[in-house]
Coordinates of N, CA and C and ligand atoms in Angstrom, one line a residue:
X240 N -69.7 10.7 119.5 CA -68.6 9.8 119.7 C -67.3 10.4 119.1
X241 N -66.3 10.1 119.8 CA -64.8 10.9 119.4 C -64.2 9.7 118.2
X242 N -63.6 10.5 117.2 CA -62.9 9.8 116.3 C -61.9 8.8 117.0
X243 N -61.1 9.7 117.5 CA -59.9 9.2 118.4 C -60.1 9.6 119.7
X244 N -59.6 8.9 120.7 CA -60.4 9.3 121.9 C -58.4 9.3 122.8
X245 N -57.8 10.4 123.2 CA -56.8 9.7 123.7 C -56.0 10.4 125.1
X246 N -56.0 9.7 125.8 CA -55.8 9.4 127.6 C -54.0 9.6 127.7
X247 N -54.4 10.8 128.5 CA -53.1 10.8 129.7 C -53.2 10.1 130.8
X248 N -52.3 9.2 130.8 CA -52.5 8.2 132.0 C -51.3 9.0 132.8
X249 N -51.9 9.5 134.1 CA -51.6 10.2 135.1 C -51.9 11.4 135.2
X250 N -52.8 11.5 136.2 CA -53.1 13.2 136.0 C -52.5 13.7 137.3
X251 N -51.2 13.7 137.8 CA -50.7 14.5 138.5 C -49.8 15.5 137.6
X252 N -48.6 15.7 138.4 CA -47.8 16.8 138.3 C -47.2 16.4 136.7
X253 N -46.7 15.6 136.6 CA -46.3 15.4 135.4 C -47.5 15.0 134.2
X254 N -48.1 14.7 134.5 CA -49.5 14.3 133.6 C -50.0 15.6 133.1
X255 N -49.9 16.7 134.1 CA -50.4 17.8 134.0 C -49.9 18.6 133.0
X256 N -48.2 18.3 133.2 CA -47.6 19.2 132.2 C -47.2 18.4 130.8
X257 N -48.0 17.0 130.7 CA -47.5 16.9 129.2 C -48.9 16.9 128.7
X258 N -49.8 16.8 129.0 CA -51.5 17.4 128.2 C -51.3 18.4 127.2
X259 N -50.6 19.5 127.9 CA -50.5 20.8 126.7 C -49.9 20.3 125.6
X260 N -48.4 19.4 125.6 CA -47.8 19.4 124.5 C -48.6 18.0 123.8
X261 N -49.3 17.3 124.0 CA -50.4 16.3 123.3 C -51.5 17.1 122.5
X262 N -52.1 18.0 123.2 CA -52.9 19.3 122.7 C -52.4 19.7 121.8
X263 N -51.1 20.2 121.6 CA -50.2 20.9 120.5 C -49.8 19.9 119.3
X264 N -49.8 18.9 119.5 CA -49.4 17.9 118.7 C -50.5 17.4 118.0
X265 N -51.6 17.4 118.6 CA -52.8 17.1 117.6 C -53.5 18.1 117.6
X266 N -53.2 19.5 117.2 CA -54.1 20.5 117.3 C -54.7 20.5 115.7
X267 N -54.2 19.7 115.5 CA -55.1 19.7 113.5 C -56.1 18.6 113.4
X268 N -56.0 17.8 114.4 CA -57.0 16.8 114.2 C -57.9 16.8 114.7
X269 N -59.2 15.7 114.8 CA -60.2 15.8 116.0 C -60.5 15.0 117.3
X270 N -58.8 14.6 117.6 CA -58.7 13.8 118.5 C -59.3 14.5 120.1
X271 N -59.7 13.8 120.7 CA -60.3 14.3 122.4 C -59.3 14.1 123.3
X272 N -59.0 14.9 123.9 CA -58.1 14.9 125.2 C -58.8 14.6 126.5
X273 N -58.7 13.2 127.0 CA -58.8 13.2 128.7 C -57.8 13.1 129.7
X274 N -57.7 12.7 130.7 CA -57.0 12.2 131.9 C -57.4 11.1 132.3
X275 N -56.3 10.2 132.4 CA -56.9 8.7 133.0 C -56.0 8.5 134.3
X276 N -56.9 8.4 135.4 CA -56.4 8.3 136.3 C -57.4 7.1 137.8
X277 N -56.3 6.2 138.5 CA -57.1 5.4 139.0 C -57.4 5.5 140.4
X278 N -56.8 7.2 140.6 CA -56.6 7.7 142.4 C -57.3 8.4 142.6
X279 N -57.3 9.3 143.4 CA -58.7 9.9 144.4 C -58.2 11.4 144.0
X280 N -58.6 11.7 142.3 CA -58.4 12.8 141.6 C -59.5 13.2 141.3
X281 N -59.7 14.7 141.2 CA -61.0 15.3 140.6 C -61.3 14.8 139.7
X282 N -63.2 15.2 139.1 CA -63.4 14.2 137.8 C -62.8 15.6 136.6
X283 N -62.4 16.5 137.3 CA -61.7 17.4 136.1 C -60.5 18.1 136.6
X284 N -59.6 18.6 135.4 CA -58.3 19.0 135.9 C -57.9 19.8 134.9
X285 N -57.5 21.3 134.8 CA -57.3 22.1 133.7 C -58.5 22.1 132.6
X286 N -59.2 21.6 133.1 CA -60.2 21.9 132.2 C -60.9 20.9 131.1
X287 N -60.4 19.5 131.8 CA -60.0 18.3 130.8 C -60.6 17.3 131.9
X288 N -61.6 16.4 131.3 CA -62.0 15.3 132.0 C -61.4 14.2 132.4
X289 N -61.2 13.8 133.8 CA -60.4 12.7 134.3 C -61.5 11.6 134.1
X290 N -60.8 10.3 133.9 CA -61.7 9.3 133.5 C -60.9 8.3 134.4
X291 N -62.1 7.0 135.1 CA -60.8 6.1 135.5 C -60.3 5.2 134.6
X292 N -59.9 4.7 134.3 CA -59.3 3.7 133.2 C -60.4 2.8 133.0
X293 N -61.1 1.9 133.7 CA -62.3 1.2 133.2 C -63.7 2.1 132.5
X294 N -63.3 3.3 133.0 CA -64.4 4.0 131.9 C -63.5 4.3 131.2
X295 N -62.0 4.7 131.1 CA -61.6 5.0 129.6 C -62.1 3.9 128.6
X296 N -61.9 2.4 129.1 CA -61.8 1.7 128.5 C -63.9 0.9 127.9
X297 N -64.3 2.0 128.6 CA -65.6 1.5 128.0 C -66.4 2.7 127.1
X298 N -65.3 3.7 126.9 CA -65.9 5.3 126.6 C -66.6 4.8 124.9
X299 N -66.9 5.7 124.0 CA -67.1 4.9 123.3 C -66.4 6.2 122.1
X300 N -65.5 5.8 121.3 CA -64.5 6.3 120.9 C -64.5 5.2 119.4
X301 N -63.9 5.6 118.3 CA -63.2 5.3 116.7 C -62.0 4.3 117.7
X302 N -61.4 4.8 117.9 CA -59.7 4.6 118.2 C -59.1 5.1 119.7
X303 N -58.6 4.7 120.4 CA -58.4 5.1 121.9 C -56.8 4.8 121.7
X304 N -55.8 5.9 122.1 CA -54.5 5.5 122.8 C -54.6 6.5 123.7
X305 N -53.3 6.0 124.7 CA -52.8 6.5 126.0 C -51.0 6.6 125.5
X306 N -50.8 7.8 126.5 CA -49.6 8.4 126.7 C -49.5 8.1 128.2
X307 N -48.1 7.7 128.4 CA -47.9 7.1 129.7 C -47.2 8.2 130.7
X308 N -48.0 9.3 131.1 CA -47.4 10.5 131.7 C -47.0 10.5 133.6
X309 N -46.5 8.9 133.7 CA -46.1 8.7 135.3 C -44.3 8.4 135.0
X310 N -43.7 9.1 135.9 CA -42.6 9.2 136.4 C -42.1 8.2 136.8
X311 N -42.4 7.3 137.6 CA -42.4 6.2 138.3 C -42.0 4.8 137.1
X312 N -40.8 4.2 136.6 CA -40.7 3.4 135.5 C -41.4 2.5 135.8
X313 N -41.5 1.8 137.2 CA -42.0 0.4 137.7 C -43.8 0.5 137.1
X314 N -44.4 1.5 137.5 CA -45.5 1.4 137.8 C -45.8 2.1 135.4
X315 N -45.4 2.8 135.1 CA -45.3 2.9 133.9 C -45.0 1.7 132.8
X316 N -44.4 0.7 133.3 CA -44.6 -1.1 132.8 C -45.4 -1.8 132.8
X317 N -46.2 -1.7 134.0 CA -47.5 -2.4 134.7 C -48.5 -1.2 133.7
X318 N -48.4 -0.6 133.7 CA -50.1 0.4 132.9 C -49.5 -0.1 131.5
X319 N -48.4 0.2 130.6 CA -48.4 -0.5 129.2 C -48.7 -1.7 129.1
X320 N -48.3 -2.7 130.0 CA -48.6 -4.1 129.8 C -49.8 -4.2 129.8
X321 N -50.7 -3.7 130.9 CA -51.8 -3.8 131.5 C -52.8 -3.5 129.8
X322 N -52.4 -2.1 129.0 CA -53.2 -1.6 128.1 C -53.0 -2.2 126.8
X323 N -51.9 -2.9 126.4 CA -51.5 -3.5 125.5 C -52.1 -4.7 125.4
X324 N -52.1 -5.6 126.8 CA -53.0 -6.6 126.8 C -54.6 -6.5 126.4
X325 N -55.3 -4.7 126.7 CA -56.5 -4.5 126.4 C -56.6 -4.0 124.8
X326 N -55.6 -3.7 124.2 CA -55.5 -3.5 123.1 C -55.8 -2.2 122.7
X327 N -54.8 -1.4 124.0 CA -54.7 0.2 123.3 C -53.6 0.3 123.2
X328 N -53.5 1.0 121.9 CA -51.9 1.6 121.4 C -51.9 3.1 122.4
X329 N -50.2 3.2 122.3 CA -49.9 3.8 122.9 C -49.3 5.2 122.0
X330 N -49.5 6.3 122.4 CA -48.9 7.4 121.6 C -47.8 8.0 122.0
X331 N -46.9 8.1 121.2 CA -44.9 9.0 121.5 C -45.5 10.5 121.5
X332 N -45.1 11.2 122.3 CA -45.3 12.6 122.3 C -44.0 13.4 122.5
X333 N -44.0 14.6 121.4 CA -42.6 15.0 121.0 C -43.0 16.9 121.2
X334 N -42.3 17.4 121.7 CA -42.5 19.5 122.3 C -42.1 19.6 120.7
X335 N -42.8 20.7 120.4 CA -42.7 21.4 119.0 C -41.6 21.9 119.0
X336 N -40.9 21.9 119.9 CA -39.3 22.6 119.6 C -38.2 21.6 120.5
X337 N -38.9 20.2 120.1 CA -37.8 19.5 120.5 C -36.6 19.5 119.3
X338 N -35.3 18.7 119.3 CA -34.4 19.0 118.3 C -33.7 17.6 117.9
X339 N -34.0 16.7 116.9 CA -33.8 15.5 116.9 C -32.8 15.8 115.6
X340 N -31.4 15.0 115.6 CA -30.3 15.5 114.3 C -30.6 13.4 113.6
X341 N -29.8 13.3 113.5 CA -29.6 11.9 112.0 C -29.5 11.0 112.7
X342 N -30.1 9.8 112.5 CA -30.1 8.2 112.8 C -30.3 8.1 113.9
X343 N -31.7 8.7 114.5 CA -31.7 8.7 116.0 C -33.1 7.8 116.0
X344 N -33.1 6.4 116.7 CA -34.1 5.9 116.8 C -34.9 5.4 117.9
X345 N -36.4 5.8 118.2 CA -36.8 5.8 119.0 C -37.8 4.7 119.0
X346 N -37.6 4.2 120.4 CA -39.2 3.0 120.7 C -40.4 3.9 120.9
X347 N -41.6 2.9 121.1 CA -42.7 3.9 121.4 C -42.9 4.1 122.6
X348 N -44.0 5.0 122.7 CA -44.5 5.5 123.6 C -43.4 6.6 125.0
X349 N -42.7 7.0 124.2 CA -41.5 8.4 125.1 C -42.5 9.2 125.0
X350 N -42.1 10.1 125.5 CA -42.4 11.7 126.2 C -41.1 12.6 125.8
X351 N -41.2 14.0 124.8 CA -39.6 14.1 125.0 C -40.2 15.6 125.3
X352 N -40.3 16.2 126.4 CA -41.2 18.0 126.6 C -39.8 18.6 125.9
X353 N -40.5 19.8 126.8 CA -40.0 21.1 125.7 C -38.1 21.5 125.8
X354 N -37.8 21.7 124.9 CA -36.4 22.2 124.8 C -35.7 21.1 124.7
X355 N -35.9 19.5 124.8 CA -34.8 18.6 125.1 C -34.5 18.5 123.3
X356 N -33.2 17.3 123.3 CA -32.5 17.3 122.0 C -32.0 15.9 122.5
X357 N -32.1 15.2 121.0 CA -31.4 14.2 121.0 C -30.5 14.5 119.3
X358 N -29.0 14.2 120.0 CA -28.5 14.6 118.4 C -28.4 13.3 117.8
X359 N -27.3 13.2 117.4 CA -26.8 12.1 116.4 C -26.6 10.5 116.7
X360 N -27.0 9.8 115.6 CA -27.1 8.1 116.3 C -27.3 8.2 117.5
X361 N -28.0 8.0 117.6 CA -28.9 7.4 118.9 C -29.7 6.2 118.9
X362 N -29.6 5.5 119.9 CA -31.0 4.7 120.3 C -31.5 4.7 121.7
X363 N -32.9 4.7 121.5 CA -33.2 5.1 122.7 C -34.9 3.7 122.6
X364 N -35.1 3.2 123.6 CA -35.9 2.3 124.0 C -37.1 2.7 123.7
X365 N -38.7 1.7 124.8 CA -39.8 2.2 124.9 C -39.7 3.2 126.0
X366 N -40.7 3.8 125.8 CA -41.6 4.6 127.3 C -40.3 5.3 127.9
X367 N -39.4 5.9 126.9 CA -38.2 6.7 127.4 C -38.8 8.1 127.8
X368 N -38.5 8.7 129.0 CA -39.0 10.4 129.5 C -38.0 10.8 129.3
X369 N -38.1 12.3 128.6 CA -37.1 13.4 128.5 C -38.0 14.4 129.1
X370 N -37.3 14.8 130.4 CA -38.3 16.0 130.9 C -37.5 17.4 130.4
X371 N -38.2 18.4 130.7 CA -37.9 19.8 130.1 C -35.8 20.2 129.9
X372 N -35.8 20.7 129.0 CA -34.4 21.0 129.0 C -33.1 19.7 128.9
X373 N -33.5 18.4 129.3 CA -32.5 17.1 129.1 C -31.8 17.1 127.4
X374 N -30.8 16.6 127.2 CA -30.6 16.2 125.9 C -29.3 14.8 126.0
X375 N -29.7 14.1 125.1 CA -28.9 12.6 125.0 C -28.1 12.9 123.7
X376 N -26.9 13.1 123.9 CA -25.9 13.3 122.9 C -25.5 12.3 121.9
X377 N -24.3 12.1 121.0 CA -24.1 11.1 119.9 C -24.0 9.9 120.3
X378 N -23.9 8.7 119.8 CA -23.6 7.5 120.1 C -24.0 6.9 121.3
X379 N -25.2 7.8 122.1 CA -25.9 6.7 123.1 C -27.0 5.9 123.2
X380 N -27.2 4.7 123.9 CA -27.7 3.9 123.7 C -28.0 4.1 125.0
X381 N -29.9 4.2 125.1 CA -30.8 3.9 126.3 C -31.7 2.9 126.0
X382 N -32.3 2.4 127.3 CA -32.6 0.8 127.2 C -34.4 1.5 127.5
X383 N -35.2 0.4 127.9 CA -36.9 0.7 128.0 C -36.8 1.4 129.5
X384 N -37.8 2.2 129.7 CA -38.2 2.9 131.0 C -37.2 3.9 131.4
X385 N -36.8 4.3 130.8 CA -35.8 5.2 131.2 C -36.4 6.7 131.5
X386 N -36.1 6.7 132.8 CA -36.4 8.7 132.9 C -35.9 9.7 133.2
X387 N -35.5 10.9 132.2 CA -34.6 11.6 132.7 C -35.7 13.2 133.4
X388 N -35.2 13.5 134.4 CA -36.0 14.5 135.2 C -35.4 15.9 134.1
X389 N -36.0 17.4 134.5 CA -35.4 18.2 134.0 C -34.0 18.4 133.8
X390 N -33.1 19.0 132.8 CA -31.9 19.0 132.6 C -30.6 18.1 132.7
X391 N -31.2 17.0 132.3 CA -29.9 16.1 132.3 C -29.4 16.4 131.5
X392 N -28.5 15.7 131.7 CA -27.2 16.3 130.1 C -26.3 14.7 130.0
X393 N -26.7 14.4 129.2 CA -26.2 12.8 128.5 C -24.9 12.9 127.7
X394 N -23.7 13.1 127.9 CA -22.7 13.1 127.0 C -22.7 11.8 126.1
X395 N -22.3 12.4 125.1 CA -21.6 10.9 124.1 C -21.4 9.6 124.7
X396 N -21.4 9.0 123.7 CA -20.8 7.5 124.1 C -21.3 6.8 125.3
X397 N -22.6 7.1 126.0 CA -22.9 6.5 127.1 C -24.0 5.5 127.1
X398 N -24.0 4.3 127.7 CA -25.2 3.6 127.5 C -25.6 3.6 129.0
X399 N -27.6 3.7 128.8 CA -28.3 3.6 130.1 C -29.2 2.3 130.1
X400 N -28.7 1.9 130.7 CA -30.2 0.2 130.7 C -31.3 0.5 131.4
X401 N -32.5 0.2 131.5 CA -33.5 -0.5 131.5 C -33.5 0.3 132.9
X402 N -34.8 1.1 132.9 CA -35.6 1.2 134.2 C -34.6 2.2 135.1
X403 N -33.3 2.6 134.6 CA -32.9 3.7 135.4 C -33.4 5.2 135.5
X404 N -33.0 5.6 136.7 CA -33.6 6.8 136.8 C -32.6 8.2 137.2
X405 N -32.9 9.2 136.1 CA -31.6 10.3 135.8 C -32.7 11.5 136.5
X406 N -31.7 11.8 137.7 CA -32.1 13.0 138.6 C -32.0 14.2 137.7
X407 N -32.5 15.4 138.7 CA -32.6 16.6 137.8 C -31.1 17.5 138.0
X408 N -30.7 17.9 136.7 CA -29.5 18.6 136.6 C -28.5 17.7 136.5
X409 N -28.8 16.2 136.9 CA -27.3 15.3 136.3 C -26.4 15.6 135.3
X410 N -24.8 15.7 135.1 CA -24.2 15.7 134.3 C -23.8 14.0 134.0
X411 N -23.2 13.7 132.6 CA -22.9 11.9 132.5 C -21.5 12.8 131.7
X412 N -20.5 12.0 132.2 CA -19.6 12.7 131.3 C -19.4 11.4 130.3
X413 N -19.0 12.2 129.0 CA -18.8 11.1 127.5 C -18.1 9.8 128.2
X414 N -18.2 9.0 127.4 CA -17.2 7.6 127.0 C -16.8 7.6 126.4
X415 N -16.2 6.7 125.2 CA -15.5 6.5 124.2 C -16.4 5.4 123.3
X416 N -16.0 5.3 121.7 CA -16.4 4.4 121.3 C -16.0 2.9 121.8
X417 N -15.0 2.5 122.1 CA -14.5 1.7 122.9 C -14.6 1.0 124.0
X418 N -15.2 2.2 124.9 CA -15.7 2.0 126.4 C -16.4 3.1 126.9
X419 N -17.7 3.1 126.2 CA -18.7 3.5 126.6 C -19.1 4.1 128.2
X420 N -19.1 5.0 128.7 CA -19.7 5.1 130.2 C -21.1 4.2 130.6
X421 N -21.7 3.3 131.3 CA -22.4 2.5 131.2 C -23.4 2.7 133.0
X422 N -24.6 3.4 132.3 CA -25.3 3.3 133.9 C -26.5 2.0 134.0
X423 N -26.2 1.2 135.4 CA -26.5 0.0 135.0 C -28.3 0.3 135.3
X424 N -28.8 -0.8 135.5 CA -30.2 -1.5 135.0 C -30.8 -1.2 136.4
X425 N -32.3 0.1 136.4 CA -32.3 0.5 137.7 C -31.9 1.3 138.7
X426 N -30.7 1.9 138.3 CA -30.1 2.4 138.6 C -30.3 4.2 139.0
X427 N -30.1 4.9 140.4 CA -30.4 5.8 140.4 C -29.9 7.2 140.4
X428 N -29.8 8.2 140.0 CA -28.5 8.8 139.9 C -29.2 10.2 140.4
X429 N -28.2 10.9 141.3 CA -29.2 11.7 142.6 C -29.0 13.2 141.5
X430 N -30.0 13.6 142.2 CA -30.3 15.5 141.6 C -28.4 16.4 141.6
X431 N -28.4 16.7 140.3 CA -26.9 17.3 140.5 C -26.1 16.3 140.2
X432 N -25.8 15.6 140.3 CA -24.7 14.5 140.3 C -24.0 14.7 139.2
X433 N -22.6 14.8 139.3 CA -21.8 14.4 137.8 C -21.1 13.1 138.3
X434 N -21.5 12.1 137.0 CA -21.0 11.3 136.6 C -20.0 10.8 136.0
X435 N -18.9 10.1 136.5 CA -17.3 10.1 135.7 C -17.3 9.1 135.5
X436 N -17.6 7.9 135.9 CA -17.1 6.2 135.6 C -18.7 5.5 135.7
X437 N -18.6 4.4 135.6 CA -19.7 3.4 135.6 C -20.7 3.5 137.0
X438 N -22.0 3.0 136.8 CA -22.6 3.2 138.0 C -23.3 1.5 137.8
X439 N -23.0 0.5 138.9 CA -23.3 -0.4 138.7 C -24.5 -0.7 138.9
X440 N -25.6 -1.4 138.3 CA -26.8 -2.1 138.4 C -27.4 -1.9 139.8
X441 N -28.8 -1.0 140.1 CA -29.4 -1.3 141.4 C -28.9 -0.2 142.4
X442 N -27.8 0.6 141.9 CA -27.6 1.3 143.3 C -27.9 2.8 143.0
X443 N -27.7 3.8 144.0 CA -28.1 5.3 143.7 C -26.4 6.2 144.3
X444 N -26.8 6.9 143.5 CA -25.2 7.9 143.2 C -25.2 8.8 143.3
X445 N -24.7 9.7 144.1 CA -25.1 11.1 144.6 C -23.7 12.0 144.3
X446 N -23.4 13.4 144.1 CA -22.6 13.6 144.5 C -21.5 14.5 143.6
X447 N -20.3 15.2 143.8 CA -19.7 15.4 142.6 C -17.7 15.2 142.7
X448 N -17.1 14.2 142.1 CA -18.0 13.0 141.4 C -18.9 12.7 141.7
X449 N -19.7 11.7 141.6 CA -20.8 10.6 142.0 C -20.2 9.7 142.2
X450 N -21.1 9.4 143.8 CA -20.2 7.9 144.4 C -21.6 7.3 145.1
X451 N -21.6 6.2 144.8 CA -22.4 5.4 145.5 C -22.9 6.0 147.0
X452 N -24.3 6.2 146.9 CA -24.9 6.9 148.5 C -25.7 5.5 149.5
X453 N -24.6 5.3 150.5 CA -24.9 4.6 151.4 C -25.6 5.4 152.4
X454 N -26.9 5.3 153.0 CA -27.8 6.0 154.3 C -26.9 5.6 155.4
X455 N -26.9 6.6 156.1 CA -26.2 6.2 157.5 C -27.0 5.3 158.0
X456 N -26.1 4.2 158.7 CA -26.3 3.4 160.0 C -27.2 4.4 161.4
X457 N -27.9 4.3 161.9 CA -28.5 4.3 163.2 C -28.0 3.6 164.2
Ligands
UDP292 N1 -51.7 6.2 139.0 C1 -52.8 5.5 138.4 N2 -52.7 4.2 138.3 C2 -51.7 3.4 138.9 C3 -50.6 4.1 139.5 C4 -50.7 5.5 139.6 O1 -53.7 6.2 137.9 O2 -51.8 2.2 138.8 C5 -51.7 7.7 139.1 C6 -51.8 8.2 140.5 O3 -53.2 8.2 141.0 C7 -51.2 9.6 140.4 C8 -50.3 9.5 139.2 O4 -50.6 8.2 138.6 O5 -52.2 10.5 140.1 C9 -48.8 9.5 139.6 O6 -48.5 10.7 140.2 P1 -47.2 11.0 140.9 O7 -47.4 12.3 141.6 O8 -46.8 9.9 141.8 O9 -46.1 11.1 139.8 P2 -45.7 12.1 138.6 O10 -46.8 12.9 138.2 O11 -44.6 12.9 139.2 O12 -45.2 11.2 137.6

């Protein structure tokens, strides 16, 4: 029986690549690494056992948490709720050479992989993703579910609400203490984009500047 027994929930592409840095982070203890996954996945993957969540949840383990390694904010709500209600804690996982500076505070269960940086005063929600290379600069304020894909770049003074989703290579340019740049709740902001002004609640932003992406008519 495993002391700690603790589950990557998603064993796809991104599940794949935050295993190693969970591995690295508990490489002094005797915690067991699996995959929990509820799709039509091998019962092994890198070399690590996939489990589906009702066997994670009957494995017989000391202690069980999960790390929530799906990209998807919607469906990453529904699995914390879902495990919280079963009464597994959830584990924050942080790259050995992430770079965190003063008063920066985090909710549980983030992801922050390799190379990203959060500097100074910060707050940042639950189940916040920093994928490879992203960093959230001074004075911002991000809400729960938030995911930033590879290389975002978060200038100062900007707040992100709840469940938005930051494309890969986005720039946000700073705000002020005053008037903060503000991307709203849900909100999606396309691969590349630089961002100059507010992006309102619900819509997706493409572009440089970034301007609201309406699909053509048919
Ligand atoms: N998944 C799951 N339970 C759910 C929803 C999704 O186990 O309720 C798994 C799904 O089977 C897939 C993974 O989560 O293996 C999500 O993979 P996807 O490629 O969509 O996203 P990414 O790895 O990029 O986050």
């Amino acid at each position: 029986m495993a002391d700690v027994l603790v589950g990557i929930y998603g064993a796809s592409g991104f599940g794949r690549e935050v295993l190693p840095l969970v591995r690295e982070q508990l490489k002094t203890t005797s915690a067991e690494l699996v995959f929990v996954d509820d799709g039509d996945v091998p019962k092994v993957l890198n070399g690590y056992p996939v489990l589906r969540y009702d066997e994670f949840l009957e494995s017989d383990a000391g202690e069980k948490k999960l790390v929530f390694a799906i990209a998807n904010s919607a469906i990453r709500e529904k699995l914390a709720a879902k495990c919280t209600k079963d009464g597994i804690r959830s584990l924050s996982v942080r790259a050995d050479n992430t770079v965190i500076l003063d008063e920066v505070d985090v909710g549980e269960g983030v992801i922050l992989c390799h190379f990203t940086q959060l500097t100074s005063n910060i707050r940042i929600g639950k189940y916040f993703h920093a994928n490879i290379y992203s960093y959230v600069a001074h004075d911002c304020v991000i809400g729960d579910y938030v995911t930033f894909a590879p290389s975002v770049r978060c200038n100062g003074n900007v707040v992100i609400e709840d469940h938005a989703y930051i494309g890969a290579g986005a720039v946000i340019k700073q705000g002020t203490p005053e008037k903060p740049l503000v991307i709203g709740k849900s909100a999606v902001v396309g691969m590349g984009a630089v961002v100059t002004k507010d992006v309102p609640p619900g819509v997706t932003v493409v572009g440089n500047p970034a301007k609201v992406f309406e699909p053509r008519k048919r």
